[in-house]
Amino acid sequence: MLGQNEQGIKKRMEGRVLINKIMMVLFFLATTVGLVFLALLFYRVLTQGIGYLSWDFISSFPAPYPEDAGIWAGLIGSILLMVIVAIVSVIIGVASAIYLEEYASQNKFTDFIRVNIQNLAGVPSIVFGLLGLTFFVYMFNYGYTLIAGGLTMALLILPVIVVASQEALRSVPSEIQEASYGMGASKWQTIARVILPAALPGILTGTIIALSRAIGETAPLIIVGAATAIFTLPDSLLAKYTVMPIQIYNWTGRPQEEWQFVAGAGIIVLLAILLLMNSIAVLIRNKFQRRL
Amino acid sequence: MDKSLQSGGNRLNVQQMIEQRKQKTSFGERIEKIIPWFLLLCAVVSVLTTVGILFTLLRESVGFFSDVSLVDFYTGTSWSPWSGEYGVAPLIGGTLLITLIATVVAVPLGLMSAIFLSEYANDKARRVIKPVLEVLAGIPTVVYGYFALTFVTPMFQSFIPDLGIFNALSGGFVVGIMIIPMVASLSEDAMNSVPNALREGAYGLGATKLEVVFKVVLPAAFSGIVASIVLAISRAIGETMIVTIAAGATPNLTMDPTQSIQTMTAFIVQAATGDTTFGSTIYYSLYAVGMTLFVFTLIMNLIAQYISRRFREEY
């Protein structure tokens, strides 16, 4: 009798172990689906775009024929836009984080700001486009210009920068702050000369990641009117501009197949710049990752 | 002090030095008082942004609803703004169809990836796979749109012959691929925070790894997992470029994924790039649609926050 029972258990055991193995393989395969699609995407973009990628492509303005079209206006536009976005969002974002971490007292108003930032991070980017259209394009009368686009994008990535900076500030050990106070430094002196420098690598990494998200954003810039075809580079904050994703979107929408290859070439440039920014972020993180 | 002694003629007496020192301090004190106000002002910008969004959407929607009645907007089933038909149902339907397809793709794949990474993979594999998976979330959506249109649609067409060039299926599928890392990463965090003692208890009772996953880890991490799914769905609702490029611009009230549809976000892009004159009804309809979209995603985000706060398990 006992033997039978044991045999039954053994049999069931084998089944359970087998199912465990099968499911493990299944879980692994599911994980690879995402990776496979990533690889396919890169392969597809490279094979489609590489033929049209050349120095001429990078340094040319839009053109009516695929062979002559280039991404220069978008490349420079994206870089200029990022400069504006970085300046505005870093100043406001880091200041907000310092306020929330170092000055704000625990009360309803502080909680309100925190919850608000969290919710803002979940607002679809296209809604920020509508905000920019109403305020910057029409109300402030900037029109479809670099500054209108820059301010819209700065507000869009503001929550990311605030949260990243808060984390960086929080990770500064309190011992070195107390040492600073112990030397007779005031609160602001401690923040400016001790806490901020120590938190800087974290803030920089977060900022670069937020900017690399902004450089690929398309929807809000379409709404605030980044041009699809311009033949001069922006020379002031109130100049017309375009960015790489908008040019790519424009090429994608054309019926002739050659334009798909042009779009592919544009995507290679865009992804190369993203890769560059991300490597800088990783580099900063690795270089400064030391225990304080 | 040394300096003042050396520079013979301009010698300061002690009193003057104290005065100077005092002035310096008062400047420092002024800074100490001004800085917090400046910082507060910056922190208020995010609140102003929210107020600005609400103000924008509300004010311009009011302009819209004086032309088109609220009831017609939400109960009408035909969206054809260039001929004056403003029933938003096809846009909402299109958005929900895309979201549904994306969820069907992302939730199983994301959850299974999370289980693999958190329970089965060793440290080395996790450290490689997780960041690579997260690259998916950093790819610009316009690139995904291009990929959906030029690769995924032809791929699907090879086994669904009557699939159009623009269709909900490829759009939704690629949105799903995009949000996999959101589900995977946040769910993995939730599973990782389940203490090992619980797992070991189950192993001690003779459970296999799979049984531990389904009977201990998943229930314990349930709230975190649900929150991650809700957040991912909210992302899918607000996704713009993939659906604009791949799903077409046909406001269709259909649940057939092989059809071309239009989402709320795609309409906003279409109207903003078309010849929409400032102050026209179509211009105002941008905001009414934007408002509807905003409310949808806000509700999802609030639900996610509520779940992760209310059902957080404390170990």
PDB file of C-alpha atoms in Angstrom, chain B residues 69-268:
ATOM      1  CA  SER B  69     -23.591  69.932 -28.113  1.00  0.00           C
ATOM      2  CA  LEU B  70     -21.947  67.784 -25.482  1.00  0.00           C
ATOM      3  CA  VAL B  71     -24.551  65.072 -26.062  1.00  0.00           C
ATOM      4  CA  ASP B  72     -23.949  64.966 -29.837  1.00  0.00           C
ATOM      5  CA  PHE B  73     -20.198  64.813 -29.207  1.00  0.00           C
ATOM      6  CA  TYR B  74     -20.329  61.818 -26.894  1.00  0.00           C
ATOM      7  CA  THR B  75     -23.253  59.921 -28.417  1.00  0.00           C
ATOM      8  CA  GLY B  76     -22.673  60.578 -32.118  1.00  0.00           C
ATOM      9  CA  THR B  77     -21.187  57.691 -34.047  1.00  0.00           C
ATOM     10  CA  SER B  78     -19.833  59.527 -37.062  1.00  0.00           C
ATOM     11  CA  TRP B  79     -16.601  61.536 -36.928  1.00  0.00           C
ATOM     12  CA  SER B  80     -16.158  63.618 -40.032  1.00  0.00           C
ATOM     13  CA  PRO B  81     -15.179  67.097 -38.883  1.00  0.00           C
ATOM     14  CA  TRP B  82     -14.552  68.453 -42.378  1.00  0.00           C
ATOM     15  CA  SER B  83     -18.235  67.863 -43.141  1.00  0.00           C
ATOM     16  CA  GLY B  84     -19.436  68.922 -39.731  1.00  0.00           C
ATOM     17  CA  GLU B  85     -20.031  65.580 -38.021  1.00  0.00           C
ATOM     18  CA  TYR B  86     -18.597  65.483 -34.533  1.00  0.00           C
ATOM     19  CA  GLY B  87     -19.462  62.161 -32.890  1.00  0.00           C
ATOM     20  CA  VAL B  88     -16.337  61.176 -31.012  1.00  0.00           C
ATOM     21  CA  ALA B  89     -17.242  57.464 -30.648  1.00  0.00           C
ATOM     22  CA  PRO B  90     -15.147  56.282 -33.647  1.00  0.00           C
ATOM     23  CA  LEU B  91     -12.047  57.996 -32.220  1.00  0.00           C
ATOM     24  CA  ILE B  92     -12.620  56.517 -28.768  1.00  0.00           C
ATOM     25  CA  GLY B  93     -13.335  53.144 -30.377  1.00  0.00           C
ATOM     26  CA  GLY B  94     -10.118  53.333 -32.388  1.00  0.00           C
ATOM     27  CA  THR B  95      -8.147  54.247 -29.286  1.00  0.00           C
ATOM     28  CA  LEU B  96      -9.662  51.372 -27.309  1.00  0.00           C
ATOM     29  CA  LEU B  97      -9.023  48.890 -30.136  1.00  0.00           C
ATOM     30  CA  ILE B  98      -5.351  49.877 -30.320  1.00  0.00           C
ATOM     31  CA  THR B  99      -5.091  49.751 -26.531  1.00  0.00           C
ATOM     32  CA  LEU B 100      -6.734  46.325 -26.408  1.00  0.00           C
ATOM     33  CA  ILE B 101      -4.374  44.853 -29.021  1.00  0.00           C
ATOM     34  CA  ALA B 102      -1.369  46.419 -27.300  1.00  0.00           C
ATOM     35  CA  THR B 103      -2.482  45.034 -23.926  1.00  0.00           C
ATOM     36  CA  VAL B 104      -2.992  41.539 -25.328  1.00  0.00           C
ATOM     37  CA  VAL B 105       0.564  41.659 -26.696  1.00  0.00           C
ATOM     38  CA  ALA B 106       2.335  43.394 -23.830  1.00  0.00           C
ATOM     39  CA  VAL B 107       0.783  41.908 -20.692  1.00  0.00           C
ATOM     40  CA  PRO B 108       1.572  38.200 -21.273  1.00  0.00           C
ATOM     41  CA  LEU B 109       4.985  38.888 -22.806  1.00  0.00           C
ATOM     42  CA  GLY B 110       5.870  41.516 -20.204  1.00  0.00           C
ATOM     43  CA  LEU B 111       4.722  39.391 -17.270  1.00  0.00           C
ATOM     44  CA  MET B 112       6.501  36.290 -18.516  1.00  0.00           C
ATOM     45  CA  SER B 113       9.672  38.328 -19.044  1.00  0.00           C
ATOM     46  CA  ALA B 114       9.331  39.676 -15.519  1.00  0.00           C
ATOM     47  CA  ILE B 115       8.902  36.155 -14.103  1.00  0.00           C
ATOM     48  CA  PHE B 116      11.908  34.932 -16.042  1.00  0.00           C
ATOM     49  CA  LEU B 117      14.108  37.832 -14.999  1.00  0.00           C
ATOM     50  CA  SER B 118      13.060  37.844 -11.363  1.00  0.00           C
ATOM     51  CA  GLU B 119      12.772  34.104 -10.626  1.00  0.00           C
ATOM     52  CA  TYR B 120      14.646  32.041 -13.209  1.00  0.00           C
ATOM     53  CA  ALA B 121      17.491  34.109 -14.645  1.00  0.00           C
ATOM     54  CA  ASN B 122      20.799  34.265 -12.835  1.00  0.00           C
ATOM     55  CA  ASP B 123      22.373  37.586 -11.937  1.00  0.00           C
ATOM     56  CA  LYS B 124      24.534  37.762 -15.032  1.00  0.00           C
ATOM     57  CA  ALA B 125      21.698  37.135 -17.471  1.00  0.00           C
ATOM     58  CA  ARG B 126      19.488  39.656 -15.682  1.00  0.00           C
ATOM     59  CA  ARG B 127      22.157  42.316 -15.799  1.00  0.00           C
ATOM     60  CA  VAL B 128      22.432  41.913 -19.577  1.00  0.00           C
ATOM     61  CA  ILE B 129      18.795  41.321 -20.548  1.00  0.00           C
ATOM     62  CA  LYS B 130      17.107  43.977 -18.423  1.00  0.00           C
ATOM     63  CA  PRO B 131      18.897  47.043 -19.827  1.00  0.00           C
ATOM     64  CA  VAL B 132      18.651  45.688 -23.374  1.00  0.00           C
ATOM     65  CA  LEU B 133      14.902  45.206 -22.899  1.00  0.00           C
ATOM     66  CA  GLU B 134      14.675  48.765 -21.633  1.00  0.00           C
ATOM     67  CA  VAL B 135      16.201  50.019 -24.878  1.00  0.00           C
ATOM     68  CA  LEU B 136      12.787  49.163 -26.358  1.00  0.00           C
ATOM     69  CA  ALA B 137      11.220  51.912 -24.242  1.00  0.00           C
ATOM     70  CA  GLY B 138      13.790  54.461 -25.402  1.00  0.00           C
ATOM     71  CA  ILE B 139      13.285  53.994 -29.148  1.00  0.00           C
ATOM     72  CA  PRO B 140      11.557  57.098 -30.570  1.00  0.00           C
ATOM     73  CA  THR B 141       7.948  56.330 -31.462  1.00  0.00           C
ATOM     74  CA  VAL B 142       8.367  57.701 -34.970  1.00  0.00           C
ATOM     75  CA  VAL B 143      10.902  54.896 -35.512  1.00  0.00           C
ATOM     76  CA  TYR B 144       8.362  52.352 -34.269  1.00  0.00           C
ATOM     77  CA  GLY B 145       5.819  53.821 -36.660  1.00  0.00           C
ATOM     78  CA  TYR B 146       8.221  53.390 -39.547  1.00  0.00           C
ATOM     79  CA  PHE B 147       8.924  49.826 -38.417  1.00  0.00           C
ATOM     80  CA  ALA B 148       5.196  49.029 -38.153  1.00  0.00           C
ATOM     81  CA  LEU B 149       4.459  50.421 -41.603  1.00  0.00           C
ATOM     82  CA  THR B 150       7.434  49.001 -43.510  1.00  0.00           C
ATOM     83  CA  PHE B 151       8.052  45.718 -41.712  1.00  0.00           C
ATOM     84  CA  VAL B 152       5.242  44.518 -39.435  1.00  0.00           C
ATOM     85  CA  THR B 153       2.387  45.229 -41.850  1.00  0.00           C
ATOM     86  CA  PRO B 154       4.030  43.375 -44.795  1.00  0.00           C
ATOM     87  CA  MET B 155       4.838  40.537 -42.383  1.00  0.00           C
ATOM     88  CA  PHE B 156       1.205  40.276 -41.261  1.00  0.00           C
ATOM     89  CA  GLN B 157       0.031  40.611 -44.859  1.00  0.00           C
ATOM     90  CA  SER B 158       1.822  37.407 -45.724  1.00  0.00           C
ATOM     91  CA  PHE B 159      -0.670  35.440 -43.636  1.00  0.00           C
ATOM     92  CA  ILE B 160      -3.663  37.846 -43.612  1.00  0.00           C
ATOM     93  CA  PRO B 161      -3.961  38.615 -47.339  1.00  0.00           C
ATOM     94  CA  ASP B 162      -6.743  41.228 -47.116  1.00  0.00           C
ATOM     95  CA  LEU B 163      -4.936  43.330 -44.512  1.00  0.00           C
ATOM     96  CA  GLY B 164      -4.758  46.945 -45.652  1.00  0.00           C
ATOM     97  CA  ILE B 165      -1.577  49.013 -45.678  1.00  0.00           C
ATOM     98  CA  PHE B 166      -2.979  50.992 -42.770  1.00  0.00           C
ATOM     99  CA  ASN B 167      -4.568  48.819 -40.101  1.00  0.00           C
ATOM    100  CA  ALA B 168      -5.170  48.687 -36.376  1.00  0.00           C
ATOM    101  CA  LEU B 169      -3.431  45.331 -35.987  1.00  0.00           C
ATOM    102  CA  SER B 170       0.147  46.386 -36.794  1.00  0.00           C
ATOM    103  CA  GLY B 171      -0.261  49.693 -34.969  1.00  0.00           C
ATOM    104  CA  GLY B 172      -1.583  48.027 -31.817  1.00  0.00           C
ATOM    105  CA  PHE B 173       0.956  45.212 -32.027  1.00  0.00           C
ATOM    106  CA  VAL B 174       3.908  47.592 -32.188  1.00  0.00           C
ATOM    107  CA  VAL B 175       2.482  49.772 -29.386  1.00  0.00           C
ATOM    108  CA  GLY B 176       2.369  46.516 -27.411  1.00  0.00           C
ATOM    109  CA  ILE B 177       6.039  45.800 -28.158  1.00  0.00           C
ATOM    110  CA  MET B 178       6.885  49.323 -27.044  1.00  0.00           C
ATOM    111  CA  ILE B 179       5.196  48.954 -23.632  1.00  0.00           C
ATOM    112  CA  ILE B 180       6.630  45.483 -22.860  1.00  0.00           C
ATOM    113  CA  PRO B 181       9.526  46.959 -20.872  1.00  0.00           C
ATOM    114  CA  MET B 182       7.110  49.022 -18.766  1.00  0.00           C
ATOM    115  CA  VAL B 183       5.187  45.927 -17.691  1.00  0.00           C
ATOM    116  CA  ALA B 184       8.329  43.800 -17.381  1.00  0.00           C
ATOM    117  CA  SER B 185      10.442  46.267 -15.461  1.00  0.00           C
ATOM    118  CA  LEU B 186       7.830  47.453 -12.943  1.00  0.00           C
ATOM    119  CA  SER B 187       6.466  43.925 -12.381  1.00  0.00           C
ATOM    120  CA  GLU B 188       9.978  42.625 -11.874  1.00  0.00           C
ATOM    121  CA  ASP B 189      10.581  45.274  -9.232  1.00  0.00           C
ATOM    122  CA  ALA B 190       7.380  44.185  -7.497  1.00  0.00           C
ATOM    123  CA  MET B 191       8.387  40.501  -7.611  1.00  0.00           C
ATOM    124  CA  ASN B 192      11.899  41.289  -6.420  1.00  0.00           C
ATOM    125  CA  SER B 193      10.536  42.967  -3.331  1.00  0.00           C
ATOM    126  CA  VAL B 194       8.778  39.764  -2.245  1.00  0.00           C
ATOM    127  CA  PRO B 195      10.995  38.518   0.582  1.00  0.00           C
ATOM    128  CA  ASN B 196      12.912  35.284   0.073  1.00  0.00           C
ATOM    129  CA  ALA B 197      11.603  33.835   3.314  1.00  0.00           C
ATOM    130  CA  LEU B 198       8.198  33.398   1.666  1.00  0.00           C
ATOM    131  CA  ARG B 199       9.746  31.527  -1.261  1.00  0.00           C
ATOM    132  CA  GLU B 200      11.830  29.338   1.012  1.00  0.00           C
ATOM    133  CA  GLY B 201       8.772  28.475   3.066  1.00  0.00           C
ATOM    134  CA  ALA B 202       7.102  27.175  -0.076  1.00  0.00           C
ATOM    135  CA  TYR B 203      10.201  25.295  -1.204  1.00  0.00           C
ATOM    136  CA  GLY B 204      10.315  23.702   2.239  1.00  0.00           C
ATOM    137  CA  LEU B 205       6.841  22.326   1.610  1.00  0.00           C
ATOM    138  CA  GLY B 206       8.128  20.719  -1.574  1.00  0.00           C
ATOM    139  CA  ALA B 207       6.856  23.218  -4.146  1.00  0.00           C
ATOM    140  CA  THR B 208       8.524  23.485  -7.534  1.00  0.00           C
ATOM    141  CA  LYS B 209       9.774  26.845  -8.766  1.00  0.00           C
ATOM    142  CA  LEU B 210       6.716  27.257 -10.973  1.00  0.00           C
ATOM    143  CA  GLU B 211       4.392  26.624  -8.024  1.00  0.00           C
ATOM    144  CA  VAL B 212       6.310  29.155  -5.971  1.00  0.00           C
ATOM    145  CA  VAL B 213       5.892  31.685  -8.762  1.00  0.00           C
ATOM    146  CA  PHE B 214       2.156  31.197  -9.189  1.00  0.00           C
ATOM    147  CA  LYS B 215       1.117  30.530  -5.594  1.00  0.00           C
ATOM    148  CA  VAL B 216       3.491  32.758  -3.645  1.00  0.00           C
ATOM    149  CA  VAL B 217       5.325  35.396  -5.692  1.00  0.00           C
ATOM    150  CA  LEU B 218       2.548  36.514  -8.049  1.00  0.00           C
ATOM    151  CA  PRO B 219      -0.117  36.870  -5.305  1.00  0.00           C
ATOM    152  CA  ALA B 220       2.342  38.694  -3.058  1.00  0.00           C
ATOM    153  CA  ALA B 221       3.387  41.074  -5.825  1.00  0.00           C
ATOM    154  CA  PHE B 222      -0.133  41.421  -7.199  1.00  0.00           C
ATOM    155  CA  SER B 223      -0.684  45.107  -6.509  1.00  0.00           C
ATOM    156  CA  GLY B 224       2.617  46.123  -8.063  1.00  0.00           C
ATOM    157  CA  ILE B 225       1.908  44.025 -11.127  1.00  0.00           C
ATOM    158  CA  VAL B 226      -1.595  45.448 -11.608  1.00  0.00           C
ATOM    159  CA  ALA B 227      -0.247  48.983 -11.194  1.00  0.00           C
ATOM    160  CA  SER B 228       2.389  48.330 -13.856  1.00  0.00           C
ATOM    161  CA  ILE B 229      -0.255  47.027 -16.264  1.00  0.00           C
ATOM    162  CA  VAL B 230      -2.541  50.006 -15.686  1.00  0.00           C
ATOM    163  CA  LEU B 231       0.359  52.408 -16.282  1.00  0.00           C
ATOM    164  CA  ALA B 232       1.279  50.588 -19.492  1.00  0.00           C
ATOM    165  CA  ILE B 233      -2.334  50.792 -20.699  1.00  0.00           C
ATOM    166  CA  SER B 234      -2.335  54.508 -19.992  1.00  0.00           C
ATOM    167  CA  ARG B 235       0.809  54.825 -22.102  1.00  0.00           C
ATOM    168  CA  ALA B 236      -0.890  52.930 -24.944  1.00  0.00           C
ATOM    169  CA  ILE B 237      -3.930  55.237 -24.814  1.00  0.00           C
ATOM    170  CA  GLY B 238      -1.745  58.319 -25.197  1.00  0.00           C
ATOM    171  CA  GLU B 239       0.596  56.860 -27.850  1.00  0.00           C
ATOM    172  CA  THR B 240       0.571  59.051 -30.921  1.00  0.00           C
ATOM    173  CA  MET B 241       3.146  58.565 -33.655  1.00  0.00           C
ATOM    174  CA  ILE B 242       2.947  54.786 -34.086  1.00  0.00           C
ATOM    175  CA  VAL B 243      -0.817  54.889 -34.637  1.00  0.00           C
ATOM    176  CA  THR B 244      -0.628  58.042 -36.762  1.00  0.00           C
ATOM    177  CA  ILE B 245       1.829  56.394 -39.134  1.00  0.00           C
ATOM    178  CA  ALA B 246       0.634  52.792 -39.122  1.00  0.00           C
ATOM    179  CA  ALA B 247      -3.075  52.719 -38.290  1.00  0.00           C
ATOM    180  CA  GLY B 248      -4.252  55.262 -40.830  1.00  0.00           C
ATOM    181  CA  ALA B 249      -6.672  58.143 -40.639  1.00  0.00           C
ATOM    182  CA  THR B 250     -10.083  56.556 -41.034  1.00  0.00           C
ATOM    183  CA  PRO B 251     -12.419  57.252 -38.117  1.00  0.00           C
ATOM    184  CA  ASN B 252     -14.101  53.873 -38.144  1.00  0.00           C
ATOM    185  CA  LEU B 253     -16.315  52.503 -35.408  1.00  0.00           C
ATOM    186  CA  THR B 254     -15.149  48.916 -35.752  1.00  0.00           C
ATOM    187  CA  MET B 255     -13.612  46.172 -33.672  1.00  0.00           C
ATOM    188  CA  ASP B 256     -12.085  44.559 -36.759  1.00  0.00           C
ATOM    189  CA  PRO B 257      -8.307  44.906 -36.337  1.00  0.00           C
ATOM    190  CA  THR B 258      -7.605  44.502 -40.052  1.00  0.00           C
ATOM    191  CA  GLN B 259      -9.367  47.815 -40.766  1.00  0.00           C
ATOM    192  CA  SER B 260      -7.801  51.244 -40.824  1.00  0.00           C
ATOM    193  CA  ILE B 261      -8.948  53.323 -37.840  1.00  0.00           C
ATOM    194  CA  GLN B 262      -8.127  56.650 -36.241  1.00  0.00           C
ATOM    195  CA  THR B 263      -7.310  57.242 -32.607  1.00  0.00           C
ATOM    196  CA  MET B 264      -7.875  60.418 -30.601  1.00  0.00           C
ATOM    197  CA  THR B 265      -4.164  61.224 -30.725  1.00  0.00           C
ATOM    198  CA  ALA B 266      -3.903  60.553 -34.459  1.00  0.00           C
ATOM    199  CA  PHE B 267      -6.793  62.932 -35.135  1.00  0.00           C
ATOM    200  CA  ILE B 268      -5.080  65.692 -33.176  1.00  0.00           C
TER     201      ILE B 268
END
